[in-house]
Amino acid sequence: QVQLVESGGGLVQAGGSLVLSCAASGRTISRYTMAWFRQTPGKEREFVAAHKHSNNTPYYADSVKGRFIIRKDNAKNTVYLQMSNLKPEDTAVYYCAADASVIVSSLRQASQYDYWGPGTQVTVSS
């Protein structure tokens, strides 16, 4: 079992930056694909970014590419999402997710992840 807890959310003006953290416990995340998803009311959970452990490669949604960076620190058992040039449409609850066996072709699908954090709210004002 992996327990995940997100932190770092808050209110920021458009164009600003935030760093979200996801602290894991219970298992080491070195052999897990770690991902960030986000969700707004009435919409499905949306893929943001993932770090695939097997090929040490990050993957991003087109909407955040060039603005967000996912970074995995195995020593701290923590994954980060560095968000810059934030836009009002980035407003959402951000969730951290983990899975040991998700494949590359499926890592953008929320249903493929076994472990989830409770989420942290990010609000970007215009």
Coordinates of N, CA and C in Angstrom, one line a residue:
Q1 N 0.8 -1.2 0.0 CA 0.0 0.0 0.0 C 0.9 1.2 0.0
V2 N 0.4 2.2 -0.8 CA 1.1 3.5 -0.8 C 0.1 4.6 -0.4
Q3 N 0.6 5.4 0.6 CA -0.2 6.5 1.0 C 0.4 7.8 0.4
L4 N -0.5 8.7 -0.1 CA 0.0 9.9 -0.8 C -0.7 11.1 -0.2
V5 N 0.1 12.1 0.1 CA -0.5 13.4 0.6 C 0.1 14.5 -0.2
E6 N -0.8 15.3 -0.8 CA -0.4 16.5 -1.5 C -0.4 17.7 -0.7
S7 N 0.5 18.7 -1.0 CA 0.5 20.0 -0.4 C 1.1 21.0 -1.3
G8 N 0.9 22.3 -1.0 CA 1.4 23.3 -1.8 C 0.4 24.1 -2.6
G9 N -0.8 23.7 -2.6 CA -1.9 24.4 -3.3 C -2.1 25.7 -2.7
G10 N -2.9 26.6 -3.4 CA -3.2 27.9 -2.9 C -3.8 28.8 -3.9
L11 N -3.8 30.1 -3.6 CA -4.3 31.1 -4.5 C -3.1 31.8 -5.1
V12 N -3.1 32.0 -6.4 CA -2.0 32.7 -7.1 C -2.6 33.5 -8.3
Q13 N -1.9 34.6 -8.6 CA -2.4 35.4 -9.7 C -1.9 34.8 -11.0
A14 N -2.6 35.1 -12.1 CA -2.2 34.6 -13.4 C -0.8 35.0 -13.7
G15 N 0.0 34.1 -14.3 CA 1.4 34.4 -14.6 C 2.3 34.0 -13.4
G16 N 1.7 33.6 -12.3 CA 2.5 33.3 -11.1 C 2.9 31.8 -11.2
S17 N 3.6 31.4 -10.1 CA 4.1 30.0 -10.0 C 3.7 29.4 -8.6
L18 N 3.6 28.1 -8.7 CA 3.4 27.3 -7.5 C 4.2 26.0 -7.6
V19 N 4.5 25.4 -6.5 CA 5.1 24.0 -6.5 C 4.3 23.1 -5.6
L20 N 3.7 22.1 -6.2 CA 3.0 21.1 -5.4 C 3.9 20.0 -5.0
S21 N 3.7 19.4 -3.9 CA 4.5 18.3 -3.4 C 3.5 17.1 -3.1
C22 N 4.0 16.0 -3.3 CA 3.3 14.7 -3.0 C 4.2 13.8 -2.2
A23 N 3.9 13.7 -0.9 CA 4.8 12.9 -0.1 C 4.2 11.5 0.0
A24 N 5.0 10.5 -0.3 CA 4.5 9.1 -0.2 C 5.0 8.4 1.0
S25 N 4.3 7.4 1.5 CA 4.7 6.6 2.6 C 4.1 5.2 2.4
G26 N 4.7 4.3 3.1 CA 4.3 2.9 3.0 C 5.1 2.1 2.0
R27 N 5.5 2.6 0.9 CA 6.4 2.0 -0.1 C 7.3 3.0 -0.7
T28 N 8.5 2.6 -1.1 CA 9.3 3.5 -1.9 C 8.7 3.7 -3.3
I29 N 8.8 5.0 -3.7 CA 8.2 5.3 -5.0 C 9.2 5.1 -6.2
S30 N 10.3 4.6 -5.9 CA 11.4 4.4 -7.0 C 10.9 3.5 -8.1
R31 N 10.0 2.6 -7.7 CA 9.5 1.6 -8.7 C 8.1 1.9 -9.1
Y32 N 7.6 3.1 -8.9 CA 6.3 3.5 -9.3 C 6.3 4.6 -10.3
T33 N 5.3 4.5 -11.2 CA 5.0 5.6 -12.0 C 4.2 6.6 -11.2
M34 N 4.6 7.9 -11.1 CA 4.0 8.9 -10.3 C 3.3 9.9 -11.3
A35 N 2.1 10.3 -11.0 CA 1.4 11.2 -11.9 C 0.7 12.3 -11.1
W36 N 0.4 13.3 -11.9 CA -0.5 14.4 -11.4 C -1.7 14.5 -12.3
F37 N -2.9 14.5 -11.7 CA -4.1 14.8 -12.4 C -4.8 16.0 -11.8
R38 N -5.8 16.5 -12.5 CA -6.6 17.7 -11.9 C -8.0 17.5 -12.3
Q39 N -8.9 18.1 -11.5 CA -10.3 18.0 -11.7 C -11.0 19.2 -11.3
T40 N -12.0 19.6 -12.1 CA -12.9 20.8 -11.8 C -14.3 20.2 -11.6
P41 N -15.2 20.9 -10.9 CA -16.5 20.4 -10.7 C -17.2 20.1 -12.0
G42 N -17.8 18.9 -12.0 CA -18.6 18.4 -13.2 C -17.8 17.9 -14.3
K43 N -16.5 17.8 -14.1 CA -15.6 17.3 -15.2 C -14.9 16.1 -14.7
E44 N -14.4 15.3 -15.7 CA -13.6 14.1 -15.4 C -12.2 14.5 -14.9
R45 N -11.6 13.6 -14.2 CA -10.2 13.9 -13.8 C -9.3 13.9 -15.1
E46 N -8.5 15.0 -15.1 CA -7.7 15.2 -16.3 C -6.2 15.0 -16.1
F47 N -5.6 14.3 -17.0 CA -4.1 14.1 -16.9 C -3.3 15.4 -17.0
V48 N -2.3 15.5 -16.1 CA -1.5 16.7 -16.2 C 0.0 16.3 -16.5
A49 N 0.5 15.4 -15.7 CA 1.9 15.0 -16.0 C 2.2 13.6 -15.3
A50 N 3.2 12.9 -15.8 CA 3.6 11.7 -15.1 C 5.1 11.5 -15.3
H51 N 5.6 10.7 -14.4 CA 7.0 10.3 -14.5 C 7.1 8.8 -14.5
K52 N 7.5 8.2 -15.6 CA 7.5 6.7 -15.7 C 8.9 6.2 -15.1
H53 N 8.8 5.4 -14.1 CA 10.0 5.0 -13.5 C 10.9 4.1 -14.3
S54 N 10.3 3.3 -15.2 CA 11.0 2.3 -15.9 C 11.9 2.9 -17.0
N55 N 11.6 4.0 -17.6 CA 12.4 4.7 -18.6 C 12.8 6.1 -18.1
N56 N 12.5 6.4 -16.9 CA 12.9 7.7 -16.3 C 12.5 8.9 -17.2
T57 N 11.3 8.8 -17.7 CA 10.9 9.8 -18.7 C 9.6 10.5 -18.2
P58 N 9.6 11.9 -18.3 CA 8.4 12.6 -18.0 C 7.4 12.7 -19.2
Y59 N 6.1 12.8 -18.9 CA 5.1 12.9 -19.9 C 4.2 14.1 -19.4
Y60 N 3.7 14.9 -20.4 CA 2.9 16.0 -20.1 C 1.7 16.1 -21.0
A61 N 0.6 16.7 -20.4 CA -0.5 17.1 -21.2 C -0.1 18.2 -22.1
D62 N -0.6 18.3 -23.3 CA -0.3 19.4 -24.2 C -0.6 20.8 -23.5
S63 N -1.6 20.8 -22.7 CA -2.0 22.1 -22.1 C -1.0 22.7 -21.1
V64 N -0.1 21.8 -20.6 CA 0.8 22.3 -19.6 C 2.3 22.2 -20.1
K65 N 2.5 21.6 -21.2 CA 3.8 21.4 -21.7 C 4.5 22.8 -21.8
G66 N 5.8 22.8 -21.3 CA 6.5 24.1 -21.4 C 6.3 25.0 -20.2
R67 N 5.2 24.7 -19.4 CA 4.9 25.5 -18.2 C 5.1 24.7 -16.9
F68 N 4.8 23.4 -16.9 CA 4.9 22.5 -15.7 C 6.0 21.5 -15.9
I69 N 6.6 21.2 -14.7 CA 7.7 20.2 -14.7 C 7.4 19.2 -13.5
I70 N 7.4 18.0 -13.9 CA 7.3 16.9 -12.8 C 8.7 16.5 -12.4
R71 N 8.9 16.4 -11.2 CA 10.2 16.0 -10.7 C 10.0 15.0 -9.5
K72 N 10.8 13.9 -9.6 CA 10.6 12.8 -8.6 C 11.9 12.8 -7.8
D73 N 11.8 12.8 -6.5 CA 12.9 12.7 -5.6 C 12.8 11.4 -4.8
N74 N 13.5 10.4 -5.3 CA 13.4 9.0 -4.7 C 13.9 9.1 -3.2
A75 N 14.9 9.9 -3.0 CA 15.5 9.9 -1.6 C 14.5 10.5 -0.6
K76 N 13.7 11.4 -1.1 CA 12.7 12.0 -0.2 C 11.3 11.3 -0.3
N77 N 11.3 10.3 -1.2 CA 10.0 9.7 -1.5 C 8.9 10.7 -1.8
T78 N 9.2 11.6 -2.6 CA 8.3 12.7 -2.9 C 8.4 13.1 -4.4
V79 N 7.2 13.4 -4.9 CA 7.2 13.9 -6.3 C 6.6 15.3 -6.3
Y80 N 7.2 16.2 -7.2 CA 6.8 17.6 -7.2 C 6.2 17.9 -8.6
L81 N 5.4 18.9 -8.5 CA 4.9 19.5 -9.8 C 5.2 21.0 -9.7
Q82 N 6.2 21.4 -10.5 CA 6.5 22.8 -10.6 C 5.7 23.5 -11.7
M83 N 4.9 24.5 -11.3 CA 3.9 25.1 -12.2 C 4.3 26.6 -12.3
S84 N 4.5 27.0 -13.6 CA 4.8 28.4 -13.8 C 3.9 28.9 -14.9
N85 N 3.9 30.2 -15.0 CA 3.0 30.9 -16.0 C 1.6 30.4 -15.9
L86 N 1.1 30.4 -14.7 CA -0.2 29.8 -14.4 C -1.3 30.6 -15.1
K87 N -2.4 29.9 -15.5 CA -3.5 30.5 -16.1 C -4.8 30.2 -15.4
P88 N -5.8 31.1 -15.5 CA -7.0 30.8 -14.8 C -7.6 29.4 -15.1
E89 N -7.4 28.9 -16.3 CA -7.9 27.6 -16.6 C -7.1 26.4 -16.0
D90 N -6.0 26.8 -15.2 CA -5.3 25.8 -14.4 C -6.0 25.5 -13.1
T91 N -7.0 26.4 -12.8 CA -7.7 26.2 -11.5 C -8.4 24.9 -11.4
A92 N -8.1 24.1 -10.3 CA -8.6 22.8 -10.2 C -8.1 22.2 -8.8
V93 N -8.7 21.1 -8.5 CA -8.1 20.3 -7.4 C -7.0 19.4 -8.1
Y94 N -5.8 19.4 -7.6 CA -4.8 18.6 -8.1 C -4.5 17.3 -7.3
Y95 N -4.5 16.2 -8.0 CA -4.3 14.9 -7.3 C -3.0 14.3 -7.7
C96 N -2.4 13.6 -6.7 CA -1.2 12.8 -7.0 C -1.6 11.4 -7.1
A97 N -1.0 10.6 -8.0 CA -1.4 9.2 -8.2 C -0.1 8.4 -8.4
A98 N -0.2 7.1 -8.0 CA 0.9 6.2 -8.2 C 0.4 4.8 -8.7
D99 N 1.3 4.2 -9.5 CA 1.0 2.8 -9.9 C 2.3 2.1 -10.2
A100 N 2.3 0.9 -9.9 CA 3.6 0.1 -10.2 C 3.6 -0.5 -11.6
S101 N 2.5 -0.6 -12.3 CA 2.5 -1.4 -13.5 C 1.9 -0.7 -14.7
V102 N 1.6 0.6 -14.6 CA 0.9 1.3 -15.7 C 1.9 1.3 -16.9
I103 N 1.4 1.1 -18.1 CA 2.2 1.2 -19.3 C 2.2 2.5 -19.9
V104 N 3.1 2.8 -20.8 CA 3.2 4.2 -21.4 C 1.9 4.5 -22.1
S105 N 1.4 3.6 -22.8 CA 0.2 4.0 -23.6 C -1.0 4.3 -22.8
S106 N -1.0 3.9 -21.5 CA -2.1 4.1 -20.6 C -1.9 5.1 -19.5
L107 N -0.8 5.7 -19.4 CA -0.5 6.5 -18.2 C -1.2 7.8 -18.1
R108 N -1.9 8.1 -19.2 CA -2.8 9.3 -19.1 C -4.2 9.0 -18.7
Q109 N -4.5 7.8 -18.3 CA -5.8 7.4 -17.9 C -5.8 7.2 -16.4
A110 N -6.7 8.0 -15.8 CA -6.8 8.0 -14.3 C -7.2 6.6 -13.8
S111 N -7.9 5.8 -14.6 CA -8.4 4.5 -14.1 C -7.2 3.5 -14.0
Q112 N -6.1 3.8 -14.5 CA -4.9 2.9 -14.5 C -4.1 3.0 -13.1
Y113 N -4.5 4.0 -12.3 CA -3.7 4.2 -11.1 C -4.4 3.7 -9.9
D114 N -3.6 3.0 -9.1 CA -4.2 2.3 -7.9 C -4.2 3.2 -6.7
Y115 N -3.3 4.1 -6.6 CA -3.2 4.9 -5.3 C -3.4 6.4 -5.6
W116 N -4.1 7.1 -4.7 CA -4.4 8.5 -4.9 C -4.3 9.2 -3.6
G117 N -3.9 10.5 -3.7 CA -3.9 11.4 -2.6 C -5.3 12.1 -2.5
P118 N -5.6 12.8 -1.4 CA -6.9 13.5 -1.2 C -7.0 14.7 -2.1
G119 N -5.9 15.3 -2.6 CA -6.0 16.4 -3.5 C -5.7 17.7 -2.8
T120 N -5.2 18.7 -3.6 CA -5.0 20.1 -3.1 C -5.5 21.1 -4.1
Q121 N -6.2 22.1 -3.6 CA -6.8 23.1 -4.4 C -5.8 24.1 -4.9
V122 N -5.8 24.4 -6.2 CA -5.1 25.4 -6.9 C -6.1 26.4 -7.5
T123 N -6.0 27.6 -7.2 CA -6.9 28.7 -7.7 C -6.0 29.8 -8.3
V124 N -6.2 30.0 -9.6 CA -5.5 31.1 -10.3 C -6.4 32.2 -10.7
S125 N -6.2 33.3 -10.2 CA -7.1 34.5 -10.4 C -6.6 35.3 -11.6
S126 N -7.5 35.9 -12.3 CA -7.2 36.6 -13.5 C -6.9 38.1 -13.2

